[in-house]
Structure formats: structure tokens, C-alpha cells
Tab-separated table of C-alpha atoms in Angstrom:
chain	number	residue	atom	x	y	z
A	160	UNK	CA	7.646	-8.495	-10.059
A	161	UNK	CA	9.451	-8.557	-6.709
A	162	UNK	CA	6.628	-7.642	-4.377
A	163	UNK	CA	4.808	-10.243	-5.897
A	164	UNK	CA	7.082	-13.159	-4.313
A	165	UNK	CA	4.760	-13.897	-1.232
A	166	UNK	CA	2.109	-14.562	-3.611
A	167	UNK	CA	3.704	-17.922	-4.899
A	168	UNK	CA	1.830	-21.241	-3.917
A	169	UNK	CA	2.138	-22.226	-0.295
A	170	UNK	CA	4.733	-24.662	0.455
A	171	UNK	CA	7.124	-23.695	-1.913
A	172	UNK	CA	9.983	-25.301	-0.720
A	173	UNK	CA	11.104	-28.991	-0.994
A	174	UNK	CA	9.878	-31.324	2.050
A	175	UNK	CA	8.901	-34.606	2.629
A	176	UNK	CA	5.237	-34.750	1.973
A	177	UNK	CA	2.449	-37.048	2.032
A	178	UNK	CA	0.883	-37.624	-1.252
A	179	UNK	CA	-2.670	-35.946	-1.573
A	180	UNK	CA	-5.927	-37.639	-2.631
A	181	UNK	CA	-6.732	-36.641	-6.013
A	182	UNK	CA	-9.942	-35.479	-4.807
A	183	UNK	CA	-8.419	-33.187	-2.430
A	184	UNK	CA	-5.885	-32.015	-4.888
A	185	UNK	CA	-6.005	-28.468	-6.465
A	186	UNK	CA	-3.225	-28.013	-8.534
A	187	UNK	CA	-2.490	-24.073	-8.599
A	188	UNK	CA	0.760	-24.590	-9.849
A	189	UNK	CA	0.261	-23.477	-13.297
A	190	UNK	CA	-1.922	-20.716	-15.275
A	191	UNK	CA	-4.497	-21.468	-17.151
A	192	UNK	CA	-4.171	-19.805	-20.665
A	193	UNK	CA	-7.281	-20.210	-22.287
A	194	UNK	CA	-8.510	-17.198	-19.798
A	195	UNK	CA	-5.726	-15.001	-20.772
A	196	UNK	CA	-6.987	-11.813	-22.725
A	197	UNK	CA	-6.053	-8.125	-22.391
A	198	UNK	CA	-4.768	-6.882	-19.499
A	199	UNK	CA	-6.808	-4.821	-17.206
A	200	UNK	CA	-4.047	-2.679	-16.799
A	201	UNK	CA	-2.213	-2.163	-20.312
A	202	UNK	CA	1.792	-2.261	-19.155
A	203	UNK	CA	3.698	-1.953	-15.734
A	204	UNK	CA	3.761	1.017	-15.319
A	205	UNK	CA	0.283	1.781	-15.005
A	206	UNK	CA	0.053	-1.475	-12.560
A	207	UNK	CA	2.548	0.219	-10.455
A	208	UNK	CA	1.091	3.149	-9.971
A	209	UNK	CA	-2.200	1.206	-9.344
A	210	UNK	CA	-0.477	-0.589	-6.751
A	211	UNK	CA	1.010	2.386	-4.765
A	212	UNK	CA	-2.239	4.208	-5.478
A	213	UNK	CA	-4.205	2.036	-3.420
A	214	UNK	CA	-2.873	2.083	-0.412
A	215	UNK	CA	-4.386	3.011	2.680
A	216	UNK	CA	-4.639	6.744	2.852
A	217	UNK	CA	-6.662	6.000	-0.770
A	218	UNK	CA	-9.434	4.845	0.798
A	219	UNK	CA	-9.117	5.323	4.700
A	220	UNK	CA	-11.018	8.699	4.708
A	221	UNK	CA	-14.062	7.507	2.276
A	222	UNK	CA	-14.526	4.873	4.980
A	223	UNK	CA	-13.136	5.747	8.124
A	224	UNK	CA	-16.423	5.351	10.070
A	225	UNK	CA	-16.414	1.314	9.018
A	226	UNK	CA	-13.007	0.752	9.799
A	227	UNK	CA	-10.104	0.681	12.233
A	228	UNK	CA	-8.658	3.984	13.807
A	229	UNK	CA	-5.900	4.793	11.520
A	230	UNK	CA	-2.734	7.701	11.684
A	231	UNK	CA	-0.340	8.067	8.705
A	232	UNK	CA	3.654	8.788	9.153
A	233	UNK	CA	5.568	9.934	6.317
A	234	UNK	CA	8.075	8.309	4.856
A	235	UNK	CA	10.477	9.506	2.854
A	236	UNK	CA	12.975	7.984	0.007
A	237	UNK	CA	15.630	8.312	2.367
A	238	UNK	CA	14.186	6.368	4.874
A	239	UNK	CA	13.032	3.965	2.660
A	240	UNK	CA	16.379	3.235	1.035
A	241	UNK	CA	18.071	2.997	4.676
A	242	UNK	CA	15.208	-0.157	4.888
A	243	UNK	CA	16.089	-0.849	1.679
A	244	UNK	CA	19.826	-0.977	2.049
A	245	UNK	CA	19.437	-2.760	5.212
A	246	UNK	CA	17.266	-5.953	3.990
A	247	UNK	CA	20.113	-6.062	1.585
A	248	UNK	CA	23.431	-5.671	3.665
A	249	UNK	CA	20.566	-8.901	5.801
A	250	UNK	CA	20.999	-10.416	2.818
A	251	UNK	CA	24.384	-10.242	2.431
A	252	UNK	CA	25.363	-11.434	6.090
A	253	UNK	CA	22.827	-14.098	6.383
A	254	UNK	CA	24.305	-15.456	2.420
A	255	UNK	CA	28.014	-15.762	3.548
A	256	UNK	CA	27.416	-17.147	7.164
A	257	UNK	CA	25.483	-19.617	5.529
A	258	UNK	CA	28.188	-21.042	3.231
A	259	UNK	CA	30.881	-20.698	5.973
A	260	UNK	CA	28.769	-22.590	8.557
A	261	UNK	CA	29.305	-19.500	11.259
A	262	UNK	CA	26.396	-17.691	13.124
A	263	UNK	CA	24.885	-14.839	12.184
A	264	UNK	CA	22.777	-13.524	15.282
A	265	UNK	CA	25.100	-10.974	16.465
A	266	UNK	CA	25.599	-9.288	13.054
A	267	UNK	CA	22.024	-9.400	12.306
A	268	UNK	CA	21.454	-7.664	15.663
A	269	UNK	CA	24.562	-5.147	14.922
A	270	UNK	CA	22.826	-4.203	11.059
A	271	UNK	CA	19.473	-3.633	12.854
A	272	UNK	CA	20.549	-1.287	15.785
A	273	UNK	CA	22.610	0.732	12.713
A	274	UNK	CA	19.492	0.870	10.822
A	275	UNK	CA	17.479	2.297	14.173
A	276	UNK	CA	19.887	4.395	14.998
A	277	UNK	CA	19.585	6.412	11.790
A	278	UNK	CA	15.725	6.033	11.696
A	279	UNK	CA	15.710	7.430	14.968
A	280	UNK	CA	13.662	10.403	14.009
A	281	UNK	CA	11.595	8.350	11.508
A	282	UNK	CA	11.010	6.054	15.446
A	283	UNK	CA	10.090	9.056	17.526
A	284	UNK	CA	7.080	10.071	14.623
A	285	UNK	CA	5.905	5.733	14.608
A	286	UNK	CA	6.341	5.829	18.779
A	287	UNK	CA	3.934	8.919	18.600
A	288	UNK	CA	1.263	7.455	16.186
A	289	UNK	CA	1.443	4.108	18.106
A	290	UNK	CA	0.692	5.779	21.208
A	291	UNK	CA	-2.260	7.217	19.960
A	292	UNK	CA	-3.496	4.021	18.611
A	293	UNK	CA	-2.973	2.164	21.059
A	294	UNK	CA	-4.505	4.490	23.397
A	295	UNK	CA	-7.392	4.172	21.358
A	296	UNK	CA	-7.515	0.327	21.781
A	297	UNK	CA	-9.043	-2.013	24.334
A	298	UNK	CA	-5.909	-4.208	24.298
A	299	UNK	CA	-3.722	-1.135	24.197
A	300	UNK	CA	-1.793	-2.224	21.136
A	301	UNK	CA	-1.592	-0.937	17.433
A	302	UNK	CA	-0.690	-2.967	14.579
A	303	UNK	CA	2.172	-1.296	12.070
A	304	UNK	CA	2.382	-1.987	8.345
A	305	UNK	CA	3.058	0.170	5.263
A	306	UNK	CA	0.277	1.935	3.222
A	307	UNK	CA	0.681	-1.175	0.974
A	308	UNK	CA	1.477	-4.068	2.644
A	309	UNK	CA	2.139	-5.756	6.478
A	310	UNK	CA	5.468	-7.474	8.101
A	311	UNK	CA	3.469	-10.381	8.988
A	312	UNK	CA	6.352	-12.478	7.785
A	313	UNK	CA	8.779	-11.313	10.114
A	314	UNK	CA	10.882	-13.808	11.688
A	315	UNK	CA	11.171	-12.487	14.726
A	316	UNK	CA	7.641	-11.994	15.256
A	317	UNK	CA	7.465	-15.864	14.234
A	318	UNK	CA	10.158	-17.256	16.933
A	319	UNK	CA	7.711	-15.139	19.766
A	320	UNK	CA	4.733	-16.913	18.098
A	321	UNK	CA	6.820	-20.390	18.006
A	322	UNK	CA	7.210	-19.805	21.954
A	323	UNK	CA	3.486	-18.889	22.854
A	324	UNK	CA	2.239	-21.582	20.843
A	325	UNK	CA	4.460	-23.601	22.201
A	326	UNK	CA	3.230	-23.252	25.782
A	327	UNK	CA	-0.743	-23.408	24.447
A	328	UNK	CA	-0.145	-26.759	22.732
A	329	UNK	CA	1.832	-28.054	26.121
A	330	UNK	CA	-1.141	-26.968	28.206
A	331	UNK	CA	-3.985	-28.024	25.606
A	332	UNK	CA	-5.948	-31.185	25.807
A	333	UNK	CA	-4.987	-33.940	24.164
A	334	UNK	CA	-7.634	-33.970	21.247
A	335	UNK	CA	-6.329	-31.059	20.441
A	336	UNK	CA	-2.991	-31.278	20.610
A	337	UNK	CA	-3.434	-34.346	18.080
A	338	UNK	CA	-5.599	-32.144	15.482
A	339	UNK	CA	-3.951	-30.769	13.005
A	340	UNK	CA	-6.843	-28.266	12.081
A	341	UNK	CA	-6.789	-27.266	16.074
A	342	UNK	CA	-2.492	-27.073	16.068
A	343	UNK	CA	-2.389	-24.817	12.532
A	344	UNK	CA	-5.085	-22.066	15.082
A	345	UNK	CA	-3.518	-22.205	17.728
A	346	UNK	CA	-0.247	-21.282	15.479
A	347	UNK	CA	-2.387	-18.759	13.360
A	348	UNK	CA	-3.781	-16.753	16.673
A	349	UNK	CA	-0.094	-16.217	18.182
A	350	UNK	CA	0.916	-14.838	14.520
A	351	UNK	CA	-1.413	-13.096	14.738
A	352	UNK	CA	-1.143	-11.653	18.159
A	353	UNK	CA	3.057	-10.965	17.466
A	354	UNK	CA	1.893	-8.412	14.560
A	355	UNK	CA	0.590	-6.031	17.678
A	356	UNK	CA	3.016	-4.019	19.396
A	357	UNK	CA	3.219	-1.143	21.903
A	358	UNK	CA	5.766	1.047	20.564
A	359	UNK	CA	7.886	3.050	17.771
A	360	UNK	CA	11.349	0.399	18.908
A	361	UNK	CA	8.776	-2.471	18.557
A	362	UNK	CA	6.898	-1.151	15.195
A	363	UNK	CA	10.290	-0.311	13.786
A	364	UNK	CA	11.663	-3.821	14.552
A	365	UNK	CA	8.633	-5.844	12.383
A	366	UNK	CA	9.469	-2.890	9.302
A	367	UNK	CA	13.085	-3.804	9.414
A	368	UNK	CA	12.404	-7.850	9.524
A	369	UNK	CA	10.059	-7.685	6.830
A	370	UNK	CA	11.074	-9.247	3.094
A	371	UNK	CA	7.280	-8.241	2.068
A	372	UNK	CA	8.661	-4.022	3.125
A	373	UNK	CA	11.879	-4.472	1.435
A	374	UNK	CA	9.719	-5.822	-1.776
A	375	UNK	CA	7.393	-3.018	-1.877
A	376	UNK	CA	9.733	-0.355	-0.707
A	377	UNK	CA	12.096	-1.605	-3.489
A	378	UNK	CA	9.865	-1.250	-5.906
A	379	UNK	CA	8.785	1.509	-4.761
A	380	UNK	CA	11.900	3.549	-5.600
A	381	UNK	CA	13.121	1.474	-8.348
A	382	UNK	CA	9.687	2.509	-9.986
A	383	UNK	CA	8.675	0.445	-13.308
A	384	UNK	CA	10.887	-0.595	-15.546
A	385	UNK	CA	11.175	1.030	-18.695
A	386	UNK	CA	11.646	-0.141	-21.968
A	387	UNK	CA	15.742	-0.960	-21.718
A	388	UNK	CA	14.545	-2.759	-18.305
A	389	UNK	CA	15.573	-0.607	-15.746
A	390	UNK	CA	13.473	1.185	-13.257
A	391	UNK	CA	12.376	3.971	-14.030
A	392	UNK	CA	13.032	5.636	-10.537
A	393	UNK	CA	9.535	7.903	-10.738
A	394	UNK	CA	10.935	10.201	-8.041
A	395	UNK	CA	8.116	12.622	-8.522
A	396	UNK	CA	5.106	9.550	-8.099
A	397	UNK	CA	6.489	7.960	-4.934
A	398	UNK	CA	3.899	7.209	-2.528
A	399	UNK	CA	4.227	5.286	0.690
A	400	UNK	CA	4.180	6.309	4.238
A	401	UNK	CA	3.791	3.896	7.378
A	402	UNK	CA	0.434	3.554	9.263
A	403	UNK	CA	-0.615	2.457	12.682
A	404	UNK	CA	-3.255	1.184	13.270
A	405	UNK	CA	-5.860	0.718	16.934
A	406	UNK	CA	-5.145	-3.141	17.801
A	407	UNK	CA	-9.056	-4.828	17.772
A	408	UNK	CA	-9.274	-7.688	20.140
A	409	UNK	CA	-12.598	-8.134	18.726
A	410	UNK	CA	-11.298	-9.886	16.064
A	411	UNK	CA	-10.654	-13.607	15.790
A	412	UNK	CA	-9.282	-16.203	13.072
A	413	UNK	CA	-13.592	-17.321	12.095
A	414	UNK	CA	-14.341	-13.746	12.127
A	415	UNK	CA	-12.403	-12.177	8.873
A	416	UNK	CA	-13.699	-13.086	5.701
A	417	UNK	CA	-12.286	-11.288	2.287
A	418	UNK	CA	-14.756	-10.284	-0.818
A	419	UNK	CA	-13.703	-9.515	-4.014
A	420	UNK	CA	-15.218	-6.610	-5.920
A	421	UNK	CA	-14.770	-5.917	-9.344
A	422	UNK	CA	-16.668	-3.593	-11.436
A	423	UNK	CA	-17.441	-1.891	-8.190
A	424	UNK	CA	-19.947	-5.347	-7.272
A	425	UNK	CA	-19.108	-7.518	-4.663
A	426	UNK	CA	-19.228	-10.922	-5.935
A	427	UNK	CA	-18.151	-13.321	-3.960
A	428	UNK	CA	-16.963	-14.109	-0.465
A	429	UNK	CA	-15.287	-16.474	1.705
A	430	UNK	CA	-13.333	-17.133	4.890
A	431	UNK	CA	-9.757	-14.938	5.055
A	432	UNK	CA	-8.472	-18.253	6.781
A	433	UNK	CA	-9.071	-20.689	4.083
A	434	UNK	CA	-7.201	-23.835	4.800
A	435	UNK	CA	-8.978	-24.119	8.394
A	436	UNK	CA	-12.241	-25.524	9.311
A	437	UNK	CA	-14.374	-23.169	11.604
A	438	UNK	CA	-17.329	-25.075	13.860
A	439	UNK	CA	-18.925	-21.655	14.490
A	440	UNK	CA	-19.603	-20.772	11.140
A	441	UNK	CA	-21.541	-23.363	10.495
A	442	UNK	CA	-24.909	-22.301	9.851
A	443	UNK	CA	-24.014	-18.139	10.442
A	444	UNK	CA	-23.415	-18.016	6.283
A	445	UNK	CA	-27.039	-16.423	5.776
A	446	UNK	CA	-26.039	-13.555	8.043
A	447	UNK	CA	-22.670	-12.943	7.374
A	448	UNK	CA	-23.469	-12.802	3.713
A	449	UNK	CA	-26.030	-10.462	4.168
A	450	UNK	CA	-24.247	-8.070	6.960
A	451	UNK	CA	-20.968	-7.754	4.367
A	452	UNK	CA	-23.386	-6.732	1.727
A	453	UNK	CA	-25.243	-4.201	3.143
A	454	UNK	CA	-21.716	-2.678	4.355
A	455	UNK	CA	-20.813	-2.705	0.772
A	456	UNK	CA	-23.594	-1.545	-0.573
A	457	UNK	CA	-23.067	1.719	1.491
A	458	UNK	CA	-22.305	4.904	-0.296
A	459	UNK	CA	-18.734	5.480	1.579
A	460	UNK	CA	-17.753	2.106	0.648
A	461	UNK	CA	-18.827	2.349	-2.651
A	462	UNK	CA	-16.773	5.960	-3.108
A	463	UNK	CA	-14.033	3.892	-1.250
A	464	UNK	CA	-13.925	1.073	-4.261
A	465	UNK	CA	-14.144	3.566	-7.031
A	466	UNK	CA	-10.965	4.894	-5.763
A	467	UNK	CA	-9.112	1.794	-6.444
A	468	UNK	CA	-10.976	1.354	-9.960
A	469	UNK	CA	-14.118	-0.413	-9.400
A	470	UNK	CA	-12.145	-3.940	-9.171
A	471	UNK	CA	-10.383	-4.569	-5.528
A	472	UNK	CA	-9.967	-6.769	-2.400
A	473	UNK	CA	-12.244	-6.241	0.174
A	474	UNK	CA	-11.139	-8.176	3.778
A	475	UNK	CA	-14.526	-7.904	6.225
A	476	UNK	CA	-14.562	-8.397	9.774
A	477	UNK	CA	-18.114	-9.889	11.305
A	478	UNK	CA	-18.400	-9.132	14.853
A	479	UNK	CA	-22.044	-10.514	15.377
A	480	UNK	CA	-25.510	-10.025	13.886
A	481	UNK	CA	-25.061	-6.532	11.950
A	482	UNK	CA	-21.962	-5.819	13.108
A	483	UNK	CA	-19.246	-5.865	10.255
A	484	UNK	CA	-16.100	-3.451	9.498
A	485	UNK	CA	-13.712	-3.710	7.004
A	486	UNK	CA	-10.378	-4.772	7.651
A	487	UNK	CA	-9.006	-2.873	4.362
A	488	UNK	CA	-9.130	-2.942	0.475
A	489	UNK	CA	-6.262	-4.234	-1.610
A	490	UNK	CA	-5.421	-4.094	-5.430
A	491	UNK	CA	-6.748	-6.836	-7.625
A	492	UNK	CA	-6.022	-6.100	-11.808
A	493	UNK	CA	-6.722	-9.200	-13.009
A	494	UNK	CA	-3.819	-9.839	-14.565
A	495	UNK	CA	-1.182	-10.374	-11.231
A	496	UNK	CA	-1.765	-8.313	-8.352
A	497	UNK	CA	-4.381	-10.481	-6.079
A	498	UNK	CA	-4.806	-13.431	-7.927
A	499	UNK	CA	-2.780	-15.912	-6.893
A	500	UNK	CA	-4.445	-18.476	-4.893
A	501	UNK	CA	-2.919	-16.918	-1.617
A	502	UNK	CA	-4.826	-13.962	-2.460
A	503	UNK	CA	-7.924	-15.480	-3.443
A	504	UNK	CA	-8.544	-18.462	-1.046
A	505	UNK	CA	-11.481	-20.563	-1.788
A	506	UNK	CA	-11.667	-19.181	-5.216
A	507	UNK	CA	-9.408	-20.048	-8.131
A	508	UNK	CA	-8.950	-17.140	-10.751
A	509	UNK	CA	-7.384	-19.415	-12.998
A	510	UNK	CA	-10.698	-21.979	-13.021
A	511	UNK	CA	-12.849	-20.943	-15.580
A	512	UNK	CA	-16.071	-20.945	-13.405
A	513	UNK	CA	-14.322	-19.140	-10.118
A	514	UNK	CA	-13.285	-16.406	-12.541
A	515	UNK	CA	-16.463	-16.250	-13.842
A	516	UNK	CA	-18.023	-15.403	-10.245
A	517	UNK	CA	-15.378	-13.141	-9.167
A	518	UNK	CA	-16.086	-11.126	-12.218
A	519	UNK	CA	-19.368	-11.165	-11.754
A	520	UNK	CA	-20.313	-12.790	-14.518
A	521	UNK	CA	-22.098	-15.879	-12.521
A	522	UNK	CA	-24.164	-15.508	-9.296
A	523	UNK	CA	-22.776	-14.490	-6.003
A	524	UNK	CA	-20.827	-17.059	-3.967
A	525	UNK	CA	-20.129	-17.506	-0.344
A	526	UNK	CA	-18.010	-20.122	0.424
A	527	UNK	CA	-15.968	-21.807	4.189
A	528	UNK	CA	-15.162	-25.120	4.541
A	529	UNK	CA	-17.987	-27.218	5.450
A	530	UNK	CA	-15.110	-30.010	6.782
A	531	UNK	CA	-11.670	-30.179	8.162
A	532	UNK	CA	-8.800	-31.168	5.410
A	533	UNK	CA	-6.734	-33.914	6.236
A	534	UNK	CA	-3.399	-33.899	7.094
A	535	UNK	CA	-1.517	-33.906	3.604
A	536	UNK	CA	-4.031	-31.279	2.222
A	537	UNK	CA	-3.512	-29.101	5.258
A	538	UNK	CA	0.453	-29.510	4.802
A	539	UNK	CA	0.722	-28.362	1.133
A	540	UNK	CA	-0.673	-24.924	2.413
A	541	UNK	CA	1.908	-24.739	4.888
A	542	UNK	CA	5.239	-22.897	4.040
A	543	UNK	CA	8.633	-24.818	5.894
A	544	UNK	CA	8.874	-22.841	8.565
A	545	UNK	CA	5.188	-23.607	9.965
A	546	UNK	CA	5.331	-27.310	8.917
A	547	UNK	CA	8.751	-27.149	10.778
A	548	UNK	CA	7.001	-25.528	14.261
A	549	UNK	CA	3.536	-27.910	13.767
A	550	UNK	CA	5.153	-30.986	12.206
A	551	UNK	CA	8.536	-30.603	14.078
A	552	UNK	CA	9.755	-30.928	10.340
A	553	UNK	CA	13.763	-29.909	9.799
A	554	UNK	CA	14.984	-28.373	6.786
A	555	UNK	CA	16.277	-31.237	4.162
């Protein structure tokens, strides 16, 4: 399924690479068919509805006290084909500048302004929630994403990263600067910190960069496919709007860790930034682990994972001893929608004994990485843009 495409293994493009101890190697490459069985969800169509039925305004009220400040826009078909028609037209441009060696830049910019100017309205209701997140946050900024999913993969937001880390690695020491565990955070924080912005224009900007909007906004309206293979359009179920969200300073790459709950248990937990090493959580485990369970075993969260069918993603935030909020839930069927390894970090759904934890079946685990992975480990995580900006790689 199309929204599905950011899921695929890290590094998915062809590079020079180092080759990787065996010991080090994970091969996620392939599924693993002796745990295939039935579906958790019997065809598409109910997995598409599951999928749009779990966004944010699912779960935001059952939880609203243990998470961020939160205010919904509409949006309608017709603005979502306009973002539609526009990642498409991107498409297009970027296809046929590419095979006549020409630059694209000022079209790009050209389709964009079109697509703002006729979202205009659409801008003036984002600008308005923005505002009132970001009046609501102590660094004054909001972060925009759909009710589904985020447009953390926008390119533009990446070049602003490129430039601020950039500047950090130029002024860092040089132990750092020769770490590749210390180079891949610095790079992490400033994508991170180009996903907060201070207006509709800028909120508007990520939506319209975003492959991971047009995917879900796509499907969306296309609805699932029937049984000739064409969508199925479900006018009448169509359920997305945009959300903005109070920026958290608070909140740091060692401090998010994401939970999987199925059968509405928590079962197993690790760090949201897998492939890095963390110093300071080193010896905190005890306390995180028990601070995320005790917010999950609240009723509110509870009522919030029943709403998404007992079986979920569940991305914490530990701010300190007894301090924890939730980040927000995401789908997970079992079958495709959170699995992949990009999904599930430090735990494998297709090895036999990581599935049998995240269902619940074995003890609870809490895993981080208890050392730094070397250099050809770290690299197979890393997609060719990144290994381009931290390994000054260039496209073969």
C-alpha cells in the first residue's frame, strides 16, 4: 500500500557501503513466513478504515490530560486533492528536469505558491490553530502533521537541518566531530527542531513537501481497493483533518521511547531513537520502565487504546522521575501497518521470539542500546540523503 513506502528498510538505495560484521548484522530484508497466520484485520478495507480511524482526534480527548495541547482543522476532499494534485504535478516537474539535465527550483517554487494560493483559506484556519499552540508553548512553536501521519521527511525542512548542523559540527569538539554516534544527534536534533514552525505559511509549506501527506491523503480519497482493483473512493468514510500541536522543548532525542500494546497490554518498550547510543540512560531503565507503566495502566489511557482495538503504538516521553506523557498512539494490525522494523526499533516482528513479546505472549521487555554501533552498522540505518550530509556521500 502506498502510505506504507516509508516503512521500507533504512538505506534503501544503492551506496557504497562497508560490509557489516555478521554479528552486527540483522537482516530485515525479508519476512519470515513460518509466523504468517490470519490476518488481524480480514481484507483492506477494514485496515483502511483502521488506519484513518486512529488518528489523532481518536484518542486525543480520552487522554488529553497526558499529552500535548492539541487543535484540529478540517480538511476537506478538496483540499486534500489540491495536495494531492500538487505532489503529483512535483512529480511530474522534478521527473522531466531530471532526464533533461535542467533545474527545477523555480518551478518547484512556482507549483507551491499555486498550491498556497488556493489553500489560502485552508492557511488562515492552520495560522489560527498555530497561534494558539504556539502561544501555549515555552518555545513558542507548534509542530503540524495530519491526524495520521507527520512531514518529517520534507526536504526543505532537511536542507535548514543540513545548515544548522552544519554550523554545530564546525563549532563542536573534535571527539565529536569524529563520532559517528555524536554526528547522526547532532543531525537527528536539527530534524527535529525544522518540524516546529511559527505559522499557517510555514505549517502549510512542510504539508505541501511531504511524500508521507501525499501517501496518506492519496489513500485517503482513493479509499480501498475493491475487488476489480480500483479504489473504492469511500466518499462518505473520509476522515482526516490537520492538527497543531504546542512545540515541547522538554523533549530530547534520550527522552522518547515507543511501547507497543496489543491486546490492550503494554508489552514491551524501547528507545524511539534506536540506532543511537544514549550515555544517560544508562542505569535510568528501572524508572523509565516503571513511570511508562503506571501511565498506561491509567484508566484514560486504557479507554484511549481500546479505541484503536486493544493492539497499537504507544510513543512515551520521560521527562524525569514520574514524569511521562505520551507523544501519541499509532496503528499496529499485525499484519503491515507498524511492523516493519522502522516501526518497531529494537524489536523484530518477524523474529519468532520479538513477536512473541510484543504479543504478549513472553515477559515484558525493555530494551536501549547498552553500546554505540560501529560505523557500517550505523550506515545501513541511514537513508542517502543523511549518509550524504554525515558521510559527505554523493549520489552514485
Amino acid at each position: 500500500m502506498a502510505f506504507l513506502a516509508e516503512l521500507k528498510v533504512a538505506g534503501g538505495g544503492v551506496g557504497k557501503l562497508k560490509s557489516v560484521p555478521k554479528e552486527e548484522l540483522r537482516d530485515r530484508s525479508h519476512a519470515n513466513t513460518s509466523l504468517s497466520g490470519k490476518d488481524v484485520l480480514e481484507n483492506e478495507a477494514d485496515r483502511w478504515k483502521y488506519f484513518f480511524n486512529s488518528g489523532c482526534e481518536a484518542w486525543f480527548t480520552d487522554i488529553k490530560e497526558h499529552t500535548f495541547r492539541s487543535t484540529f482543522v478540517k480538511l476537506n476532499r478538496e483540499e486534500a486533492s489540491i495536495i494531492v494534485d500538487h505532489w503529483e504535478r512535483r512529480c511530474r516537474v522534478v521527473a522531466a528536469a531530471e532526464s533533461e539535465g535542467r533545474n527545477v527550483d523555480r518551478e518547484l517554487e512556482e507549483l507551491s505558491s499555486k498550491a498556497m494560493e488556493e489553500l489560502e483559506p485552508l492557511g488562515k484556519l492552520l495560522g489560527k490553530a498555530i497561534d494558539e499552540e504556539c502561544a501555549a508553548s515555552a518555545a513558542g512553536l507548534a509542530f503540524v502533521k495530519l491526524s495520521t501521519r507527520s512531514p518529517k521527511d520534507s526536504r526543505k525542512a532537511l536542507a535548514k537541518a543540513e545548515v544548522a548542523y552544519q554550523q554545530r559540527l564546525a563549532a563542536a569538539p573534535q571527539e565529536v566531530r569524529e563520532d559517528d554516534n555524536e554526528r547522526w544527534k547532532l543531525l537527528s536534533e536539527e530534524v527535529t527542531r525544522t518540524g516546529a514552525v511559527a505559522s499557517g505559511e510555514e505549517g502549510l509549506t512542510l504539508l505541501l513537501d511531504s511524500a508521507r501527506v501525499f501517501e496518506d491523503l492519496e489513500y485517503a480519497l482513493r479509499g480501498p481497493k475493491l475487488a476489480d482493483g480500483v479504489g473504492s473512493g469511500a466518499p462518505g468514510d473520509y476522515n482526516v483533518s490537520l492538527v497543531a500541536r504546542a512545540w515541547d522543548p522538554r523533549l530530547t532525542l534520550q527522552s522518547e521511547f515507543r511501547g507497543i500494546a496489543w491486546g490492550g497490554k503494554l508489552t514491551c518498550l524501547c528507545q524511539y531513537f534506536h540506532p543511537l547510543y544514549f550515555e544517560g540512560l544508562q542505569g535510568l531503565q528501572g524508572q523509565i520502565e516503571k513511570d511508562c507503566l503506571a501511565l498506561f495502566s491509567t484508566p484514560a489511557v486504557g479507554a484511549a487504546v481500546q479505541s484503536l482495538g486493544g493492539h497499537c503504538i504507544v510513543d512515551f516521553a520521560w521527562l524525569g522521575s514520574g514524569e511521562v506523557i505520551i507523544v501519541e498512539l499509532n496503528p499496529f494490525d499485525g499484519v503491515c501497518l507498524g511492523t516493519f522494523p522502522a516501526s518497531t526499533g529494537l524489536f523484530l516482528w518477524d523474529n519468532e521470539q520479538d513477536q512473541a513479546i510484543m504479543k504478549g505472549d513472553a515477559p515484558f521487555e525493555f530494551r536501549v542500546r547498552s553500546e554505540k554501533l560501529s560505523q557500517p552498522a550505523l550506515k545501513v540505518q541511514c537513508n542517502p540523503d543523511w549518509r550524504r550530509i554525515i558521510y559527505n556521500e554523493t549520489k552514485a
